[in-house]
Tab-separated table of C-alpha atoms in Angstrom:
chain	number	residue	atom	x	y	z
A	1	MET	CA	-3.938	-15.080	6.869
A	2	SER	CA	-6.582	-16.290	6.127
A	3	ALA	CA	-7.475	-19.023	3.356
A	4	ARG	CA	-9.127	-16.807	1.289
A	5	LEU	CA	-6.097	-13.971	1.315
A	6	ALA	CA	-3.849	-16.203	0.676
A	7	ALA	CA	-5.252	-17.390	-2.215
A	8	ARG	CA	-5.949	-13.870	-3.957
A	9	VAL	CA	-2.428	-12.905	-2.977
A	10	ALA	CA	-1.105	-16.045	-4.725
A	11	ALA	CA	-3.065	-14.874	-7.364
A	12	LEU	CA	-2.087	-11.745	-7.849
A	13	GLN	CA	1.743	-12.460	-7.834
A	14	GLN	CA	1.066	-15.965	-10.433
A	15	ALA	CA	-0.586	-12.961	-12.325
A	16	PHE	CA	2.334	-10.872	-12.126
A	17	GLU	CA	4.763	-13.783	-12.694
A	18	HIS	CA	3.417	-14.157	-15.691
A	19	ILE	CA	3.456	-10.240	-16.630
A	20	ALA	CA	7.243	-10.132	-16.368
A	21	ALA	CA	7.654	-13.103	-18.149
A	22	THR	CA	5.125	-11.887	-21.395
A	23	ARG	CA	4.428	-8.418	-21.634
A	24	MET	CA	7.689	-7.148	-19.682
A	25	ALA	CA	10.305	-9.482	-20.753
A	26	GLY	CA	13.206	-7.824	-22.323
A	27	LEU	CA	12.210	-4.018	-21.940
A	28	PRO	CA	14.600	-2.156	-20.545
A	29	LEU	CA	12.827	-0.759	-17.555
A	30	VAL	CA	12.964	-4.169	-16.040
A	31	HIS	CA	15.759	-4.657	-13.477
A	32	PRO	CA	17.438	-8.053	-13.915
A	33	ARG	CA	18.379	-8.802	-10.826
A	34	LEU	CA	14.386	-8.338	-8.928
A	35	ALA	CA	11.469	-10.901	-9.052
A	36	VAL	CA	7.623	-10.351	-8.595
A	37	ALA	CA	7.081	-10.678	-4.460
A	38	SER	CA	3.852	-10.033	-2.811
A	39	VAL	CA	5.192	-8.298	0.681
A	40	GLY	CA	2.946	-8.003	4.245
A	41	PHE	CA	-0.309	-8.479	2.458
A	42	GLN	CA	-2.991	-8.327	5.378
A	43	GLY	CA	-6.406	-7.229	6.150
A	44	HIS	CA	-6.622	-3.458	5.851
A	45	ASP	CA	-10.757	-3.500	6.346
A	46	ASP	CA	-13.763	-5.947	6.067
A	47	GLU	CA	-13.495	-5.496	2.292
A	48	ALA	CA	-9.809	-5.420	1.469
A	49	ALA	CA	-5.988	-6.694	1.784
A	50	LEU	CA	-3.596	-4.087	1.747
A	51	GLY	CA	0.405	-4.948	1.312
A	52	VAL	CA	3.069	-3.883	-1.452
A	53	LEU	CA	3.749	-5.488	-5.008
A	54	VAL	CA	7.286	-5.898	-5.899
A	55	THR	CA	7.780	-6.423	-9.378
A	56	PRO	CA	11.561	-5.766	-11.608
A	57	TRP	CA	9.553	-2.384	-12.892
A	58	CYS	CA	7.694	-1.224	-10.111
A	59	MET	CA	6.499	-1.123	-6.634
A	60	ASN	CA	3.226	-0.597	-6.168
A	61	LEU	CA	0.928	-0.596	-2.480
A	62	VAL	CA	-2.156	-2.798	-3.587
A	63	ARG	CA	-5.809	-2.938	-2.040
A	64	LEU	CA	-6.786	-6.182	-3.057
A	65	PRO	CA	-10.189	-7.085	-2.546
A	66	LEU	CA	-11.480	-10.151	-0.148
A	67	HIS	CA	-14.545	-10.641	-1.577
A	68	GLU	CA	-16.583	-10.097	-4.861
A	69	GLY	CA	-19.136	-7.192	-4.974
A	70	VAL	CA	-16.306	-5.216	-2.913
A	71	GLY	CA	-16.601	-1.895	-4.374
A	72	THR	CA	-13.370	-0.770	-6.419
A	73	LEU	CA	-12.010	1.623	-8.631
A	74	ALA	CA	-12.938	0.778	-12.364
A	75	VAL	CA	-9.752	-0.024	-14.670
A	76	GLY	CA	-7.888	3.243	-15.305
A	77	GLU	CA	-9.973	5.558	-12.523
A	78	THR	CA	-7.973	7.307	-10.172
A	79	GLY	CA	-9.205	8.281	-6.555
A	80	SER	CA	-7.610	9.212	-3.499
A	81	ARG	CA	-7.921	7.140	-0.346
A	82	VAL	CA	-6.049	7.558	3.305
A	83	ILE	CA	-3.955	4.655	4.409
A	84	GLY	CA	-2.958	5.298	7.855
A	85	THR	CA	-2.096	8.690	7.942
A	86	ARG	CA	-1.405	8.907	4.128
A	87	CYS	CA	-2.978	9.796	1.301
A	88	PHE	CA	-2.248	8.001	-1.964
A	89	ASP	CA	-3.445	8.011	-5.134
A	90	PHE	CA	-4.875	4.430	-6.569
A	91	ILE	CA	-5.848	3.630	-9.626
A	92	GLY	CA	-8.141	0.778	-10.482
A	93	ALA	CA	-6.778	-2.104	-12.277
A	94	HIS	CA	-7.972	-5.836	-13.550
A	95	GLU	CA	-5.941	-9.081	-14.402
A	96	PRO	CA	-7.392	-12.116	-15.801
A	97	GLY	CA	-6.755	-14.514	-12.850
A	98	VAL	CA	-7.043	-12.045	-10.053
A	99	GLY	CA	-9.924	-9.728	-10.793
A	100	ALA	CA	-10.453	-5.936	-10.017
A	101	PHE	CA	-7.753	-4.722	-7.474
A	102	GLU	CA	-5.919	-0.995	-6.898
A	103	SER	CA	-2.631	0.016	-7.203
A	104	ALA	CA	-1.023	3.170	-5.956
A	105	SER	CA	3.224	3.970	-7.219
A	106	LEU	CA	5.572	3.769	-4.477
A	107	PHE	CA	8.706	3.106	-7.133
A	108	SER	CA	9.416	3.556	-10.862
A	109	PRO	CA	11.183	2.285	-12.115
A	110	MET	CA	13.233	0.005	-9.768
A	111	ALA	CA	16.630	1.023	-10.514
A	112	GLU	CA	17.773	2.300	-7.414
A	113	PHE	CA	17.326	-0.986	-5.404
A	114	ALA	CA	20.845	-3.081	-5.733
A	115	ASP	CA	18.911	-6.510	-4.897
A	116	GLN	CA	16.009	-8.555	-4.301
A	117	ALA	CA	16.510	-8.230	-0.609
A	118	ALA	CA	17.005	-4.368	-0.779
A	119	ALA	CA	13.499	-4.093	-2.618
A	120	ARG	CA	11.876	-6.417	0.199
A	121	ALA	CA	13.028	-4.310	2.793
A	122	THR	CA	11.587	-1.238	1.212
A	123	ALA	CA	8.622	-2.911	0.928
A	124	GLU	CA	8.250	-3.755	4.317
A	125	ALA	CA	9.747	-0.479	6.183
A	126	VAL	CA	6.686	1.075	3.674
A	127	LEU	CA	4.033	-1.610	5.533
A	128	LYS	CA	5.330	-0.958	8.984
A	129	GLU	CA	5.586	3.156	8.590
A	130	LEU	CA	1.680	2.943	7.166
A	131	ARG	CA	1.023	0.260	10.064
A	132	GLY	CA	2.564	2.033	13.179
A	133	PRO	CA	0.355	3.307	15.766
A	134	LEU	CA	-1.005	6.901	14.947
A	135	PRO	CA	0.565	10.054	16.428
A	136	PRO	CA	-0.892	10.947	19.680
A	137	LEU	CA	-3.353	13.496	19.558
A	138	VAL	CA	-1.713	16.611	21.435
A	139	ALA	CA	-3.588	17.553	24.436
A	140	GLN	CA	-5.470	20.854	24.397
A	141	PRO	CA	-5.376	23.422	27.580
A	142	ALA	CA	-8.415	24.303	28.488
A	143	ARG	CA	-9.186	28.186	27.298
A	144	ARG	CA	-10.292	29.253	30.631
A	145	GLY	CA	-6.713	27.763	32.280
A	146	PHE	CA	-4.645	28.997	29.294
A	147	LEU	CA	-6.333	32.717	29.492
A	148	PHE	CA	-5.208	32.720	33.314
A	149	GLY	CA	-1.688	31.375	33.094
A	150	ARG	CA	-2.509	27.567	34.131
A	151	ARG	CA	-1.192	24.664	31.774
A	152	ASP	CA	-3.431	22.172	33.434
A	153	GLY	CA	-6.660	23.624	32.341
A	154	ALA	CA	-7.673	24.020	35.894
A	155	ALA	CA	-10.293	26.571	35.952
A	156	ALA	CA	-10.233	29.877	37.912
């Protein structure tokens, strides 16, 4: 992980640890056995990193810009982004100390998770699925070969 990415992820995690201790403290949807964790952040393209943010109240796929001026959705604006072979609806967000980022909800609330290890394992599985190899293209036989009963597509 580059120093820039590590700093951006640390800022995101610190911001959400602060939110957990202030804005979300004591709310009934907060899972008492979960903590804030940033999971698997790595460069997704030249502009942003992608990873999962686990909190005691939600789990989000996060697109975190790596540089100032990277285009992101405005706060509250939604937009679709293709990640791997899936399409996710992201929403623009901004937090002090972090700046602009985008998130797509994976789980909310977090009641179905027994503990932090289960939440983290789920986040890792999501990222593995999204970053896995693309499915192979199915070779299509040549039309002429297909019409004449040849599977290899050879011409008649």
